[in-house]
Amino acid sequence: MLVVGLTGGIGSGKSTVSAKLAERGAVVIDADAIVRELQAPGGEAFVGIVERFGPGVVAADGTLDRPALAALVFSDEAARADLNKLTHPLVGREMAARMAAQAETDNIVVLDIPLLAERGRGAYPVAGVIVVDCPVDVAVARLVEFRGFTEEDARARVAAQISREERRAIADVVIDNGGTLDQLEEQLAGVWTWLEDLRSAGTPSASPT
């Protein structure tokens, strides 16, 4: 298998890129999706989160109220650290298990990890890193239109992350997702060729242009 990392800031369209790579045949291991599984009722992280943050983070239907939890940890570093301790080790274990299941295949395995840049690419066994990038104003507009954020909240969420420059610095490939879907598809064609070449070579090669 070939393992590569995929990351991008909030509102960058990373999930769209991830889905497009899956359509081309990649096996996507999505850290956010694993988090949601672990935080669902019956998931390994659910009870610990409710014990730490209280019944206010449980919605009326018994599921985790993710917006309420996000509001608690967004501006509280200690609370965020506690949430990470309850979740990250379990996520890492599950991701490792899913990678192990692909070990004997010839698949291109994409680790879709929002915080890859924050942790550093050396934290994961990746042969390359793809960063999805877009201008801040584009990301903010997407968060307002598609996720119901206020503009103020959207800008605060973007500002709370590492900078675009820091994220791009770890990239082997940067996908500019500030344009149209057709423009994205054109870039993805080149990225997929690069991934196939990388798999064939067994070592990183030149980035697509």
CSV table of N, CA, C and O in Angstrom, one decimal, residues 45-119:
chain,number,residue,atom,x,y,z
A,45,ALA,N,-15.5,6.7,23.4
A,45,ALA,CA,-15.2,8.0,24.0
A,45,ALA,C,-16.4,8.6,24.6
A,45,ALA,O,-16.3,9.6,25.4
A,46,PHE,N,-17.6,8.1,24.3
A,46,PHE,CA,-18.9,8.8,24.7
A,46,PHE,C,-19.0,9.0,26.2
A,46,PHE,O,-19.2,10.1,26.7
A,47,VAL,N,-18.9,7.9,26.9
A,47,VAL,CA,-19.1,8.0,28.4
A,47,VAL,C,-18.1,9.0,29.1
A,47,VAL,O,-18.5,9.8,29.9
A,48,GLY,N,-16.9,8.9,28.7
A,48,GLY,CA,-15.8,9.7,29.3
A,48,GLY,C,-16.1,11.2,29.0
A,48,GLY,O,-15.9,12.0,29.9
A,49,ILE,N,-16.5,11.5,27.8
A,49,ILE,CA,-16.8,12.9,27.5
A,49,ILE,C,-18.0,13.4,28.3
A,49,ILE,O,-17.9,14.5,28.8
A,50,VAL,N,-19.0,12.6,28.4
A,50,VAL,CA,-20.2,13.1,29.2
A,50,VAL,C,-19.8,13.2,30.7
A,50,VAL,O,-20.2,14.2,31.4
A,51,GLU,N,-19.0,12.3,31.2
A,51,GLU,CA,-18.6,12.4,32.6
A,51,GLU,C,-17.7,13.7,32.8
A,51,GLU,O,-17.8,14.3,33.8
A,52,ARG,N,-16.9,14.0,31.8
A,52,ARG,CA,-16.0,15.2,32.0
A,52,ARG,C,-16.8,16.5,31.8
A,52,ARG,O,-16.6,17.5,32.5
A,53,PHE,N,-17.7,16.6,30.8
A,53,PHE,CA,-18.3,17.8,30.4
A,53,PHE,C,-19.7,18.0,30.9
A,53,PHE,O,-20.3,19.1,30.8
A,54,GLY,N,-20.3,16.9,31.4
A,54,GLY,CA,-21.7,17.0,31.9
A,54,GLY,C,-22.8,16.8,30.9
A,54,GLY,O,-22.6,16.7,29.7
A,55,PRO,N,-24.0,16.6,31.5
A,55,PRO,CA,-25.2,16.3,30.6
A,55,PRO,C,-25.5,17.3,29.6
A,55,PRO,O,-26.3,17.1,28.7
A,56,GLY,N,-25.0,18.5,29.7
A,56,GLY,CA,-25.3,19.6,28.8
A,56,GLY,C,-24.7,19.3,27.4
A,56,GLY,O,-25.1,20.0,26.4
A,57,VAL,N,-23.8,18.4,27.3
A,57,VAL,CA,-23.3,18.0,25.9
A,57,VAL,C,-24.0,16.9,25.3
A,57,VAL,O,-23.6,16.4,24.3
A,58,VAL,N,-25.1,16.5,25.9
A,58,VAL,CA,-26.0,15.4,25.4
A,58,VAL,C,-27.2,16.0,24.8
A,58,VAL,O,-28.0,16.7,25.5
A,59,ALA,N,-27.5,15.7,23.5
A,59,ALA,CA,-28.7,16.3,22.9
A,59,ALA,C,-30.0,15.5,23.3
A,59,ALA,O,-29.9,14.5,24.0
A,60,ALA,N,-31.1,16.0,23.0
A,60,ALA,CA,-32.4,15.4,23.4
A,60,ALA,C,-32.5,14.0,22.9
A,60,ALA,O,-33.2,13.2,23.6
A,61,ASP,N,-31.9,13.7,21.8
A,61,ASP,CA,-32.0,12.3,21.2
A,61,ASP,C,-31.0,11.4,21.8
A,61,ASP,O,-30.9,10.2,21.4
A,62,GLY,N,-30.2,11.8,22.8
A,62,GLY,CA,-29.2,11.0,23.4
A,62,GLY,C,-27.9,10.9,22.8
A,62,GLY,O,-26.9,10.3,23.3
A,63,THR,N,-27.7,11.6,21.6
A,63,THR,CA,-26.4,11.7,21.0
A,63,THR,C,-25.6,12.9,21.5
A,63,THR,O,-26.1,13.7,22.3
A,64,LEU,N,-24.3,12.9,21.2
A,64,LEU,CA,-23.5,14.0,21.6
A,64,LEU,C,-23.9,15.3,20.9
A,64,LEU,O,-24.1,15.3,19.7
A,65,ASP,N,-24.1,16.3,21.7
A,65,ASP,CA,-24.4,17.6,21.1
A,65,ASP,C,-23.1,18.3,20.7
A,65,ASP,O,-22.4,19.0,21.5
A,66,ARG,N,-22.6,18.0,19.5
A,66,ARG,CA,-21.3,18.4,19.1
A,66,ARG,C,-21.1,19.9,19.1
A,66,ARG,O,-20.1,20.4,19.5
A,67,PRO,N,-22.1,20.7,18.6
A,67,PRO,CA,-22.0,22.2,18.7
A,67,PRO,C,-21.8,22.7,20.2
A,67,PRO,O,-21.0,23.6,20.4
A,68,ALA,N,-22.5,22.1,21.1
A,68,ALA,CA,-22.4,22.5,22.5
A,68,ALA,C,-21.0,22.1,23.0
A,68,ALA,O,-20.4,22.9,23.8
A,69,LEU,N,-20.5,20.9,22.7
A,69,LEU,CA,-19.2,20.5,23.1
A,69,LEU,C,-18.1,21.4,22.5
A,69,LEU,O,-17.2,21.9,23.2
A,70,ALA,N,-18.3,21.8,21.2
A,70,ALA,CA,-17.4,22.6,20.5
A,70,ALA,C,-17.3,24.0,21.2
A,70,ALA,O,-16.3,24.6,21.4
A,71,ALA,N,-18.5,24.5,21.6
A,71,ALA,CA,-18.6,25.8,22.3
A,71,ALA,C,-17.8,25.8,23.6
A,71,ALA,O,-17.2,26.8,24.0
A,72,LEU,N,-17.8,24.7,24.3
A,72,LEU,CA,-17.2,24.6,25.6
A,72,LEU,C,-15.6,24.5,25.4
A,72,LEU,O,-14.9,25.1,26.2
A,73,VAL,N,-15.2,23.9,24.4
A,73,VAL,CA,-13.7,23.7,24.3
A,73,VAL,C,-13.0,24.7,23.4
A,73,VAL,O,-11.8,24.8,23.4
A,74,PHE,N,-13.8,25.4,22.6
A,74,PHE,CA,-13.2,26.3,21.6
A,74,PHE,C,-12.3,27.3,22.3
A,74,PHE,O,-11.2,27.6,21.8
A,75,SER,N,-12.7,28.0,23.3
A,75,SER,CA,-11.9,29.0,23.9
A,75,SER,C,-11.3,28.6,25.3
A,75,SER,O,-10.8,29.5,26.0
A,76,ASP,N,-11.4,27.3,25.6
A,76,ASP,CA,-10.9,26.8,26.9
A,76,ASP,C,-9.8,25.8,26.6
A,76,ASP,O,-10.1,24.6,26.3
A,77,GLU,N,-8.5,26.2,26.7
A,77,GLU,CA,-7.4,25.3,26.3
A,77,GLU,C,-7.4,24.1,27.2
A,77,GLU,O,-7.1,23.0,26.7
A,78,ALA,N,-7.7,24.2,28.5
A,78,ALA,CA,-7.6,23.0,29.4
A,78,ALA,C,-8.7,22.0,29.0
A,78,ALA,O,-8.5,20.8,29.0
A,79,ALA,N,-9.9,22.6,28.7
A,79,ALA,CA,-11.0,21.7,28.3
A,79,ALA,C,-10.7,21.0,27.0
A,79,ALA,O,-11.0,19.8,26.8
A,80,ARG,N,-10.1,21.7,26.1
A,80,ARG,CA,-9.8,21.1,24.8
A,80,ARG,C,-8.7,20.0,25.0
A,80,ARG,O,-8.8,19.0,24.3
A,81,ALA,N,-7.8,20.3,25.9
A,81,ALA,CA,-6.8,19.2,26.1
A,81,ALA,C,-7.4,18.0,26.7
A,81,ALA,O,-7.0,16.9,26.4
A,82,ASP,N,-8.4,18.2,27.6
A,82,ASP,CA,-9.1,17.0,28.2
A,82,ASP,C,-9.8,16.3,27.1
A,82,ASP,O,-9.8,15.0,27.1
A,83,LEU,N,-10.5,17.0,26.2
A,83,LEU,CA,-11.2,16.3,25.1
A,83,LEU,C,-10.3,15.5,24.3
A,83,LEU,O,-10.5,14.4,23.9
A,84,ASN,N,-9.1,16.1,24.0
A,84,ASN,CA,-8.1,15.4,23.1
A,84,ASN,C,-7.6,14.2,23.8
A,84,ASN,O,-7.4,13.1,23.2
A,85,LYS,N,-7.4,14.2,25.1
A,85,LYS,CA,-6.9,13.0,25.8
A,85,LYS,C,-8.0,11.9,25.8
A,85,LYS,O,-7.6,10.7,25.8
A,86,LEU,N,-9.2,12.3,25.8
A,86,LEU,CA,-10.3,11.3,25.8
A,86,LEU,C,-10.5,10.7,24.4
A,86,LEU,O,-11.1,9.6,24.3
A,87,THR,N,-10.1,11.4,23.4
A,87,THR,CA,-10.4,11.0,22.0
A,87,THR,C,-9.2,10.6,21.2
A,87,THR,O,-9.2,9.5,20.5
A,88,HIS,N,-8.1,11.4,21.2
A,88,HIS,CA,-7.0,11.1,20.3
A,88,HIS,C,-6.3,9.7,20.4
A,88,HIS,O,-6.1,9.1,19.3
A,89,PRO,N,-6.1,9.2,21.5
A,89,PRO,CA,-5.5,7.9,21.6
A,89,PRO,C,-6.4,6.8,20.9
A,89,PRO,O,-5.9,5.9,20.3
A,90,LEU,N,-7.7,6.9,21.1
A,90,LEU,CA,-8.6,6.0,20.5
A,90,LEU,C,-8.6,6.1,19.0
A,90,LEU,O,-8.7,5.1,18.3
A,91,VAL,N,-8.6,7.4,18.5
A,91,VAL,CA,-8.5,7.6,17.1
A,91,VAL,C,-7.3,7.0,16.5
A,91,VAL,O,-7.3,6.4,15.5
A,92,GLY,N,-6.1,7.3,17.1
A,92,GLY,CA,-4.9,6.7,16.6
A,92,GLY,C,-4.9,5.2,16.6
A,92,GLY,O,-4.4,4.7,15.6
A,93,ARG,N,-5.4,4.6,17.6
A,93,ARG,CA,-5.5,3.1,17.6
A,93,ARG,C,-6.4,2.6,16.4
A,93,ARG,O,-6.0,1.6,15.7
A,94,GLU,N,-7.5,3.3,16.2
A,94,GLU,CA,-8.4,2.8,15.1
A,94,GLU,C,-7.8,3.1,13.8
A,94,GLU,O,-7.9,2.2,12.9
A,95,MET,N,-7.1,4.2,13.6
A,95,MET,CA,-6.5,4.5,12.3
A,95,MET,C,-5.4,3.4,12.0
A,95,MET,O,-5.3,2.9,10.9
A,96,ALA,N,-4.6,3.1,13.1
A,96,ALA,CA,-3.6,2.1,12.9
A,96,ALA,C,-4.2,0.7,12.5
A,96,ALA,O,-3.6,0.0,11.7
A,97,ALA,N,-5.3,0.4,13.1
A,97,ALA,CA,-5.9,-0.9,12.8
A,97,ALA,C,-6.4,-0.9,11.3
A,97,ALA,O,-6.3,-1.9,10.6
A,98,ARG,N,-7.0,0.2,10.9
A,98,ARG,CA,-7.5,0.3,9.5
A,98,ARG,C,-6.3,0.3,8.5
A,98,ARG,O,-6.4,-0.3,7.4
A,99,MET,N,-5.2,0.9,8.9
A,99,MET,CA,-4.0,0.8,8.0
A,99,MET,C,-3.5,-0.6,7.9
A,99,MET,O,-3.1,-1.1,6.9
A,100,ALA,N,-3.4,-1.3,9.1
A,100,ALA,CA,-2.9,-2.6,9.1
A,100,ALA,C,-3.8,-3.5,8.2
A,100,ALA,O,-3.2,-4.5,7.6
A,101,ALA,N,-5.1,-3.3,8.1
A,101,ALA,CA,-5.9,-4.1,7.3
A,101,ALA,C,-5.6,-3.9,5.8
A,101,ALA,O,-6.0,-4.7,5.0
A,102,GLN,N,-4.9,-2.8,5.4
A,102,GLN,CA,-4.6,-2.5,4.1
A,102,GLN,C,-3.1,-2.9,3.7
A,102,GLN,O,-2.7,-2.8,2.6
A,103,ALA,N,-2.4,-3.4,4.7
A,103,ALA,CA,-0.9,-3.5,4.6
A,103,ALA,C,-0.5,-4.4,3.4
A,103,ALA,O,0.5,-4.2,2.8
A,104,GLU,N,-1.3,-5.4,3.2
A,104,GLU,CA,-0.9,-6.4,2.1
A,104,GLU,C,-1.5,-6.1,0.8
A,104,GLU,O,-1.4,-6.9,-0.2
A,105,THR,N,-2.1,-4.9,0.6
A,105,THR,CA,-2.8,-4.5,-0.6
A,105,THR,C,-1.9,-3.6,-1.4
A,105,THR,O,-0.9,-3.1,-0.9
A,106,ASP,N,-2.3,-3.3,-2.6
A,106,ASP,CA,-1.6,-2.3,-3.5
A,106,ASP,C,-2.4,-1.0,-3.5
A,106,ASP,O,-2.3,-0.2,-4.4
A,107,ASN,N,-3.3,-0.8,-2.5
A,107,ASN,CA,-4.1,0.4,-2.5
A,107,ASN,C,-3.4,1.7,-2.2
A,107,ASN,O,-2.4,1.7,-1.5
A,108,ILE,N,-3.9,2.8,-2.7
A,108,ILE,CA,-3.5,4.1,-2.2
A,108,ILE,C,-4.4,4.5,-1.0
A,108,ILE,O,-5.6,4.5,-1.1
A,109,VAL,N,-3.8,4.6,0.1
A,109,VAL,CA,-4.5,4.8,1.4
A,109,VAL,C,-4.3,6.3,1.8
A,109,VAL,O,-3.1,6.8,1.9
A,110,VAL,N,-5.4,7.0,1.9
A,110,VAL,CA,-5.3,8.4,2.2
A,110,VAL,C,-5.8,8.6,3.7
A,110,VAL,O,-6.9,8.3,4.0
A,111,LEU,N,-4.9,9.2,4.5
A,111,LEU,CA,-5.2,9.5,5.8
A,111,LEU,C,-5.7,10.9,5.9
A,111,LEU,O,-4.9,11.9,5.7
A,112,ASP,N,-7.0,11.1,6.0
A,112,ASP,CA,-7.7,12.4,6.0
A,112,ASP,C,-7.6,12.9,7.5
A,112,ASP,O,-8.4,12.5,8.3
A,113,ILE,N,-6.7,13.8,7.7
A,113,ILE,CA,-6.4,14.3,9.1
A,113,ILE,C,-6.4,15.8,9.2
A,113,ILE,O,-5.5,16.4,8.7
A,114,PRO,N,-7.4,16.4,9.8
A,114,PRO,CA,-7.5,17.9,9.9
A,114,PRO,C,-6.2,18.5,10.6
A,114,PRO,O,-5.8,19.5,10.2
A,115,LEU,N,-5.7,17.8,11.6
A,115,LEU,CA,-4.6,18.4,12.4
A,115,LEU,C,-3.3,17.8,12.1
A,115,LEU,O,-2.4,17.8,12.9
A,116,LEU,N,-3.1,17.3,10.8
A,116,LEU,CA,-1.8,16.7,10.5
A,116,LEU,C,-0.7,17.7,10.6
A,116,LEU,O,0.4,17.4,11.1
A,117,ALA,N,-0.9,18.9,10.1
A,117,ALA,CA,0.1,19.9,10.2
A,117,ALA,C,0.5,20.3,11.6
A,117,ALA,O,1.7,20.5,12.0
A,118,GLU,N,-0.5,20.4,12.5
A,118,GLU,CA,-0.3,20.7,13.9
A,118,GLU,C,0.6,19.7,14.6
A,118,GLU,O,1.5,20.0,15.4
A,119,ARG,N,0.4,18.4,14.2
A,119,ARG,CA,1.1,17.3,14.9
A,119,ARG,C,2.4,17.1,14.2
A,119,ARG,O,3.4,16.5,14.8
